[in-house]
Amino acid sequence: QVQLVESGGGLVQAGGSLRLSCAASGRTFSTYGMGWFRQAPGKEREFVAGIVRNGGNTYYADSVKGRFTISRDNAKNTVYLQMDSLKPEDTAVYYCAVVSSYRYPYIPKRRDDYNYWGQGTQVTVSS
């Protein structure tokens, strides 16, 4: 069992930045792939970014490429999402998730491939 706790969400103006953190329990964090997803009201939960176990490969949704950066610190059991140049359409609840079985170095983008989820953190971008 893995527990994930997100933090760092909030209200920010368009063009601003936020950094989300996701702290994981357990001693096997460094073996997992990690992903960030988001869900806006009335919409499906969608993939935002993913990172392989050693941080060597990262993947992004087209909508955030060039603005968001995913990273991880395995010594701290934490994955981050740096969000820059935020837009109102980035408003959503953001979730981090663990994928324990994947074809390294590729990260899945389907939510059903992920095993554990955090409770989510709200990000609101005002225009």
PDB file of N, CA and C in Angstrom, residues 31-98:
ATOM      1  N   THR A  31      11.223   2.754  -7.201  1.00  0.00           N
ATOM      2  CA  THR A  31      10.940   1.760  -8.240  1.00  0.00           C
ATOM      3  C   THR A  31       9.698   2.097  -9.060  1.00  0.00           C
ATOM      4  N   TYR A  32       8.954   3.114  -8.639  1.00  0.00           N
ATOM      5  CA  TYR A  32       7.679   3.432  -9.274  1.00  0.00           C
ATOM      6  C   TYR A  32       7.816   4.501 -10.346  1.00  0.00           C
ATOM      7  N   GLY A  33       6.995   4.385 -11.368  1.00  0.00           N
ATOM      8  CA  GLY A  33       6.736   5.535 -12.221  1.00  0.00           C
ATOM      9  C   GLY A  33       5.701   6.407 -11.526  1.00  0.00           C
ATOM     10  N   MET A  34       5.734   7.691 -11.807  1.00  0.00           N
ATOM     11  CA  MET A  34       4.809   8.634 -11.175  1.00  0.00           C
ATOM     12  C   MET A  34       4.146   9.497 -12.237  1.00  0.00           C
ATOM     13  N   GLY A  35       2.899   9.843 -11.974  1.00  0.00           N
ATOM     14  CA  GLY A  35       2.186  10.706 -12.900  1.00  0.00           C
ATOM     15  C   GLY A  35       1.401  11.779 -12.172  1.00  0.00           C
ATOM     16  N   TRP A  36       1.168  12.873 -12.884  1.00  0.00           N
ATOM     17  CA  TRP A  36       0.241  13.918 -12.443  1.00  0.00           C
ATOM     18  C   TRP A  36      -0.938  13.923 -13.418  1.00  0.00           C
ATOM     19  N   PHE A  37      -2.132  13.972 -12.845  1.00  0.00           N
ATOM     20  CA  PHE A  37      -3.364  14.081 -13.615  1.00  0.00           C
ATOM     21  C   PHE A  37      -4.131  15.290 -13.102  1.00  0.00           C
ATOM     22  N   ARG A  38      -5.117  15.713 -13.855  1.00  0.00           N
ATOM     23  CA  ARG A  38      -5.990  16.787 -13.390  1.00  0.00           C
ATOM     24  C   ARG A  38      -7.416  16.529 -13.851  1.00  0.00           C
ATOM     25  N   GLN A  39      -8.331  17.091 -13.081  1.00  0.00           N
ATOM     26  CA  GLN A  39      -9.739  16.946 -13.415  1.00  0.00           C
ATOM     27  C   GLN A  39     -10.448  18.263 -13.168  1.00  0.00           C
ATOM     28  N   ALA A  40     -10.976  18.820 -14.232  1.00  0.00           N
ATOM     29  CA  ALA A  40     -11.757  20.051 -14.150  1.00  0.00           C
ATOM     30  C   ALA A  40     -13.230  19.678 -13.994  1.00  0.00           C
ATOM     31  N   PRO A  41     -14.048  20.578 -13.458  1.00  0.00           N
ATOM     32  CA  PRO A  41     -15.474  20.270 -13.257  1.00  0.00           C
ATOM     33  C   PRO A  41     -16.146  19.844 -14.559  1.00  0.00           C
ATOM     34  N   GLY A  42     -16.843  18.727 -14.510  1.00  0.00           N
ATOM     35  CA  GLY A  42     -17.568  18.243 -15.665  1.00  0.00           C
ATOM     36  C   GLY A  42     -16.728  17.573 -16.725  1.00  0.00           C
ATOM     37  N   LYS A  43     -15.438  17.392 -16.442  1.00  0.00           N
ATOM     38  CA  LYS A  43     -14.540  16.782 -17.423  1.00  0.00           C
ATOM     39  C   LYS A  43     -13.913  15.516 -16.874  1.00  0.00           C
ATOM     40  N   GLU A  44     -13.379  14.716 -17.801  1.00  0.00           N
ATOM     41  CA  GLU A  44     -12.676  13.500 -17.416  1.00  0.00           C
ATOM     42  C   GLU A  44     -11.322  13.855 -16.796  1.00  0.00           C
ATOM     43  N   ARG A  45     -10.839  12.951 -15.958  1.00  0.00           N
ATOM     44  CA  ARG A  45      -9.493  13.123 -15.420  1.00  0.00           C
ATOM     45  C   ARG A  45      -8.497  12.856 -16.553  1.00  0.00           C
ATOM     46  N   GLU A  46      -7.548  13.759 -16.709  1.00  0.00           N
ATOM     47  CA  GLU A  46      -6.623  13.665 -17.825  1.00  0.00           C
ATOM     48  C   GLU A  46      -5.171  13.675 -17.370  1.00  0.00           C
ATOM     49  N   PHE A  47      -4.363  13.002 -18.162  1.00  0.00           N
ATOM     50  CA  PHE A  47      -2.928  12.947 -17.914  1.00  0.00           C
ATOM     51  C   PHE A  47      -2.321  14.323 -18.139  1.00  0.00           C
ATOM     52  N   VAL A  48      -1.399  14.696 -17.243  1.00  0.00           N
ATOM     53  CA  VAL A  48      -0.684  15.966 -17.363  1.00  0.00           C
ATOM     54  C   VAL A  48       0.800  15.719 -17.616  1.00  0.00           C
ATOM     55  N   ALA A  49       1.417  14.886 -16.757  1.00  0.00           N
ATOM     56  CA  ALA A  49       2.849  14.653 -16.875  1.00  0.00           C
ATOM     57  C   ALA A  49       3.208  13.342 -16.190  1.00  0.00           C
ATOM     58  N   GLY A  50       4.305  12.727 -16.628  1.00  0.00           N
ATOM     59  CA  GLY A  50       4.760  11.486 -16.019  1.00  0.00           C
ATOM     60  C   GLY A  50       6.272  11.426 -16.002  1.00  0.00           C
ATOM     61  N   ILE A  51       6.808  10.615 -15.077  1.00  0.00           N
ATOM     62  CA  ILE A  51       8.249  10.508 -14.934  1.00  0.00           C
ATOM     63  C   ILE A  51       8.604   9.082 -14.542  1.00  0.00           C
ATOM     64  N   VAL A  52       9.661   8.565 -15.147  1.00  0.00           N
ATOM     65  CA  VAL A  52      10.072   7.186 -14.842  1.00  0.00           C
ATOM     66  C   VAL A  52      10.795   7.140 -13.503  1.00  0.00           C
ATOM     67  N   ARG A  53      11.107   5.933 -13.052  1.00  0.00           N
ATOM     68  CA  ARG A  53      11.577   5.740 -11.680  1.00  0.00           C
ATOM     69  C   ARG A  53      12.854   6.487 -11.348  1.00  0.00           C
ATOM     70  N   ASN A  54      13.766   6.635 -12.316  1.00  0.00           N
ATOM     71  CA  ASN A  54      15.027   7.315 -12.023  1.00  0.00           C
ATOM     72  C   ASN A  54      15.037   8.768 -12.503  1.00  0.00           C
ATOM     73  N   GLY A  55      13.904   9.244 -12.979  1.00  0.00           N
ATOM     74  CA  GLY A  55      13.799  10.622 -13.438  1.00  0.00           C
ATOM     75  C   GLY A  55      14.398  10.879 -14.807  1.00  0.00           C
ATOM     76  N   GLY A  56      14.879   9.827 -15.465  1.00  0.00           N
ATOM     77  CA  GLY A  56      15.587  10.024 -16.723  1.00  0.00           C
ATOM     78  C   GLY A  56      14.701  10.339 -17.907  1.00  0.00           C
ATOM     79  N   ASN A  57      13.443  10.007 -17.835  1.00  0.00           N
ATOM     80  CA  ASN A  57      12.498  10.279 -18.931  1.00  0.00           C
ATOM     81  C   ASN A  57      11.244  10.925 -18.370  1.00  0.00           C
ATOM     82  N   THR A  58      10.782  11.943 -19.056  1.00  0.00           N
ATOM     83  CA  THR A  58       9.560  12.628 -18.656  1.00  0.00           C
ATOM     84  C   THR A  58       8.632  12.761 -19.867  1.00  0.00           C
ATOM     85  N   TYR A  59       7.346  12.857 -19.563  1.00  0.00           N
ATOM     86  CA  TYR A  59       6.329  12.928 -20.611  1.00  0.00           C
ATOM     87  C   TYR A  59       5.290  13.969 -20.207  1.00  0.00           C
ATOM     88  N   TYR A  60       4.742  14.651 -21.221  1.00  0.00           N
ATOM     89  CA  TYR A  60       3.794  15.730 -20.964  1.00  0.00           C
ATOM     90  C   TYR A  60       2.635  15.684 -21.940  1.00  0.00           C
ATOM     91  N   ALA A  61       1.496  16.131 -21.460  1.00  0.00           N
ATOM     92  CA  ALA A  61       0.381  16.387 -22.363  1.00  0.00           C
ATOM     93  C   ALA A  61       0.734  17.586 -23.232  1.00  0.00           C
ATOM     94  N   ASP A  62       0.237  17.591 -24.447  1.00  0.00           N
ATOM     95  CA  ASP A  62       0.540  18.689 -25.363  1.00  0.00           C
ATOM     96  C   ASP A  62       0.116  20.034 -24.789  1.00  0.00           C
ATOM     97  N   SER A  63      -0.955  20.032 -24.018  1.00  0.00           N
ATOM     98  CA  SER A  63      -1.498  21.282 -23.496  1.00  0.00           C
ATOM     99  C   SER A  63      -0.598  21.951 -22.472  1.00  0.00           C
ATOM    100  N   VAL A  64       0.345  21.210 -21.890  1.00  0.00           N
ATOM    101  CA  VAL A  64       1.213  21.790 -20.852  1.00  0.00           C
ATOM    102  C   VAL A  64       2.682  21.766 -21.238  1.00  0.00           C
ATOM    103  N   LYS A  65       2.991  21.168 -22.371  1.00  0.00           N
ATOM    104  CA  LYS A  65       4.390  21.055 -22.795  1.00  0.00           C
ATOM    105  C   LYS A  65       5.013  22.436 -22.927  1.00  0.00           C
ATOM    106  N   GLY A  66       6.197  22.591 -22.353  1.00  0.00           N
ATOM    107  CA  GLY A  66       6.887  23.867 -22.382  1.00  0.00           C
ATOM    108  C   GLY A  66       6.526  24.794 -21.240  1.00  0.00           C
ATOM    109  N   ARG A  67       5.473  24.473 -20.490  1.00  0.00           N
ATOM    110  CA  ARG A  67       5.059  25.306 -19.352  1.00  0.00           C
ATOM    111  C   ARG A  67       5.204  24.579 -18.023  1.00  0.00           C
ATOM    112  N   PHE A  68       4.993  23.272 -18.020  1.00  0.00           N
ATOM    113  CA  PHE A  68       5.063  22.469 -16.798  1.00  0.00           C
ATOM    114  C   PHE A  68       6.320  21.600 -16.822  1.00  0.00           C
ATOM    115  N   THR A  69       6.855  21.341 -15.632  1.00  0.00           N
ATOM    116  CA  THR A  69       8.012  20.468 -15.499  1.00  0.00           C
ATOM    117  C   THR A  69       7.799  19.506 -14.343  1.00  0.00           C
ATOM    118  N   ILE A  70       7.905  18.217 -14.628  1.00  0.00           N
ATOM    119  CA  ILE A  70       7.809  17.202 -13.580  1.00  0.00           C
ATOM    120  C   ILE A  70       9.218  16.785 -13.178  1.00  0.00           C
ATOM    121  N   SER A  71       9.406  16.555 -11.890  1.00  0.00           N
ATOM    122  CA  SER A  71      10.699  16.087 -11.387  1.00  0.00           C
ATOM    123  C   SER A  71      10.446  15.252 -10.141  1.00  0.00           C
ATOM    124  N   ARG A  72      11.487  14.593  -9.678  1.00  0.00           N
ATOM    125  CA  ARG A  72      11.332  13.776  -8.476  1.00  0.00           C
ATOM    126  C   ARG A  72      12.630  13.770  -7.690  1.00  0.00           C
ATOM    127  N   ASP A  73      12.481  13.552  -6.384  1.00  0.00           N
ATOM    128  CA  ASP A  73      13.612  13.397  -5.476  1.00  0.00           C
ATOM    129  C   ASP A  73      13.385  12.093  -4.735  1.00  0.00           C
ATOM    130  N   ASN A  74      14.064  11.037  -5.163  1.00  0.00           N
ATOM    131  CA  ASN A  74      13.827   9.725  -4.562  1.00  0.00           C
ATOM    132  C   ASN A  74      14.305   9.653  -3.113  1.00  0.00           C
ATOM    133  N   ALA A  75      15.270  10.470  -2.756  1.00  0.00           N
ATOM    134  CA  ALA A  75      15.736  10.493  -1.364  1.00  0.00           C
ATOM    135  C   ALA A  75      14.656  11.039  -0.436  1.00  0.00           C
ATOM    136  N   LYS A  76      13.770  11.865  -0.992  1.00  0.00           N
ATOM    137  CA  LYS A  76      12.692  12.451  -0.192  1.00  0.00           C
ATOM    138  C   LYS A  76      11.336  11.820  -0.482  1.00  0.00           C
ATOM    139  N   ASN A  77      11.313  10.808  -1.334  1.00  0.00           N
ATOM    140  CA  ASN A  77      10.037  10.159  -1.704  1.00  0.00           C
ATOM    141  C   ASN A  77       9.019  11.183  -2.201  1.00  0.00           C
ATOM    142  N   THR A  78       9.466  12.105  -3.029  1.00  0.00           N
ATOM    143  CA  THR A  78       8.601  13.195  -3.445  1.00  0.00           C
ATOM    144  C   THR A  78       8.716  13.432  -4.946  1.00  0.00           C
ATOM    145  N   VAL A  79       7.566  13.716  -5.557  1.00  0.00           N
ATOM    146  CA  VAL A  79       7.524  14.126  -6.956  1.00  0.00           C
ATOM    147  C   VAL A  79       6.925  15.533  -7.004  1.00  0.00           C
ATOM    148  N   TYR A  80       7.407  16.326  -7.953  1.00  0.00           N
ATOM    149  CA  TYR A  80       7.019  17.729  -8.051  1.00  0.00           C
ATOM    150  C   TYR A  80       6.410  18.011  -9.426  1.00  0.00           C
ATOM    151  N   LEU A  81       5.591  19.049  -9.459  1.00  0.00           N
ATOM    152  CA  LEU A  81       5.107  19.579 -10.728  1.00  0.00           C
ATOM    153  C   LEU A  81       5.242  21.096 -10.671  1.00  0.00           C
ATOM    154  N   GLN A  82       6.228  21.605 -11.394  1.00  0.00           N
ATOM    155  CA  GLN A  82       6.408  23.047 -11.506  1.00  0.00           C
ATOM    156  C   GLN A  82       5.533  23.537 -12.646  1.00  0.00           C
ATOM    157  N   MET A  83       4.637  24.474 -12.342  1.00  0.00           N
ATOM    158  CA  MET A  83       3.690  24.974 -13.332  1.00  0.00           C
ATOM    159  C   MET A  83       3.941  26.460 -13.549  1.00  0.00           C
ATOM    160  N   ASP A  84       4.351  26.814 -14.726  1.00  0.00           N
ATOM    161  CA  ASP A  84       4.631  28.202 -15.095  1.00  0.00           C
ATOM    162  C   ASP A  84       3.668  28.651 -16.190  1.00  0.00           C
ATOM    163  N   SER A  85       3.586  29.965 -16.368  1.00  0.00           N
ATOM    164  CA  SER A  85       2.716  30.545 -17.407  1.00  0.00           C
ATOM    165  C   SER A  85       1.309  29.945 -17.337  1.00  0.00           C
ATOM    166  N   LEU A  86       0.776  29.929 -16.150  1.00  0.00           N
ATOM    167  CA  LEU A  86      -0.522  29.297 -15.938  1.00  0.00           C
ATOM    168  C   LEU A  86      -1.628  30.037 -16.673  1.00  0.00           C
ATOM    169  N   LYS A  87      -2.603  29.254 -17.114  1.00  0.00           N
ATOM    170  CA  LYS A  87      -3.749  29.780 -17.852  1.00  0.00           C
ATOM    171  C   LYS A  87      -5.038  29.416 -17.112  1.00  0.00           C
ATOM    172  N   PRO A  88      -6.103  30.167 -17.330  1.00  0.00           N
ATOM    173  CA  PRO A  88      -7.373  29.812 -16.671  1.00  0.00           C
ATOM    174  C   PRO A  88      -7.808  28.373 -16.973  1.00  0.00           C
ATOM    175  N   GLU A  89      -7.488  27.871 -18.143  1.00  0.00           N
ATOM    176  CA  GLU A  89      -7.887  26.506 -18.495  1.00  0.00           C
ATOM    177  C   GLU A  89      -7.082  25.434 -17.757  1.00  0.00           C
ATOM    178  N   ASP A  90      -6.075  25.846 -16.990  1.00  0.00           N
ATOM    179  CA  ASP A  90      -5.341  24.903 -16.133  1.00  0.00           C
ATOM    180  C   ASP A  90      -6.062  24.683 -14.802  1.00  0.00           C
ATOM    181  N   THR A  91      -7.128  25.418 -14.554  1.00  0.00           N
ATOM    182  CA  THR A  91      -7.888  25.265 -13.321  1.00  0.00           C
ATOM    183  C   THR A  91      -8.461  23.859 -13.221  1.00  0.00           C
ATOM    184  N   ALA A  92      -8.147  23.185 -12.125  1.00  0.00           N
ATOM    185  CA  ALA A  92      -8.570  21.795 -11.935  1.00  0.00           C
ATOM    186  C   ALA A  92      -8.097  21.321 -10.571  1.00  0.00           C
ATOM    187  N   VAL A  93      -8.579  20.137 -10.187  1.00  0.00           N
ATOM    188  CA  VAL A  93      -7.978  19.417  -9.073  1.00  0.00           C
ATOM    189  C   VAL A  93      -6.855  18.563  -9.658  1.00  0.00           C
ATOM    190  N   TYR A  94      -5.680  18.685  -9.063  1.00  0.00           N
ATOM    191  CA  TYR A  94      -4.507  17.956  -9.545  1.00  0.00           C
ATOM    192  C   TYR A  94      -4.210  16.784  -8.614  1.00  0.00           C
ATOM    193  N   TYR A  95      -3.981  15.631  -9.238  1.00  0.00           N
ATOM    194  CA  TYR A  95      -3.727  14.396  -8.504  1.00  0.00           C
ATOM    195  C   TYR A  95      -2.375  13.815  -8.906  1.00  0.00           C
ATOM    196  N   CYS A  96      -1.645  13.300  -7.938  1.00  0.00           N
ATOM    197  CA  CYS A  96      -0.487  12.489  -8.286  1.00  0.00           C
ATOM    198  C   CYS A  96      -0.872  11.017  -8.141  1.00  0.00           C
ATOM    199  N   ALA A  97      -0.151  10.178  -8.855  1.00  0.00           N
ATOM    200  CA  ALA A  97      -0.493   8.758  -8.884  1.00  0.00           C
ATOM    201  C   ALA A  97       0.744   7.915  -9.127  1.00  0.00           C
ATOM    202  N   VAL A  98       0.679   6.691  -8.659  1.00  0.00           N
ATOM    203  CA  VAL A  98       1.759   5.715  -8.807  1.00  0.00           C
ATOM    204  C   VAL A  98       1.395   4.696  -9.877  1.00  0.00           C
TER     205      VAL A  98
END
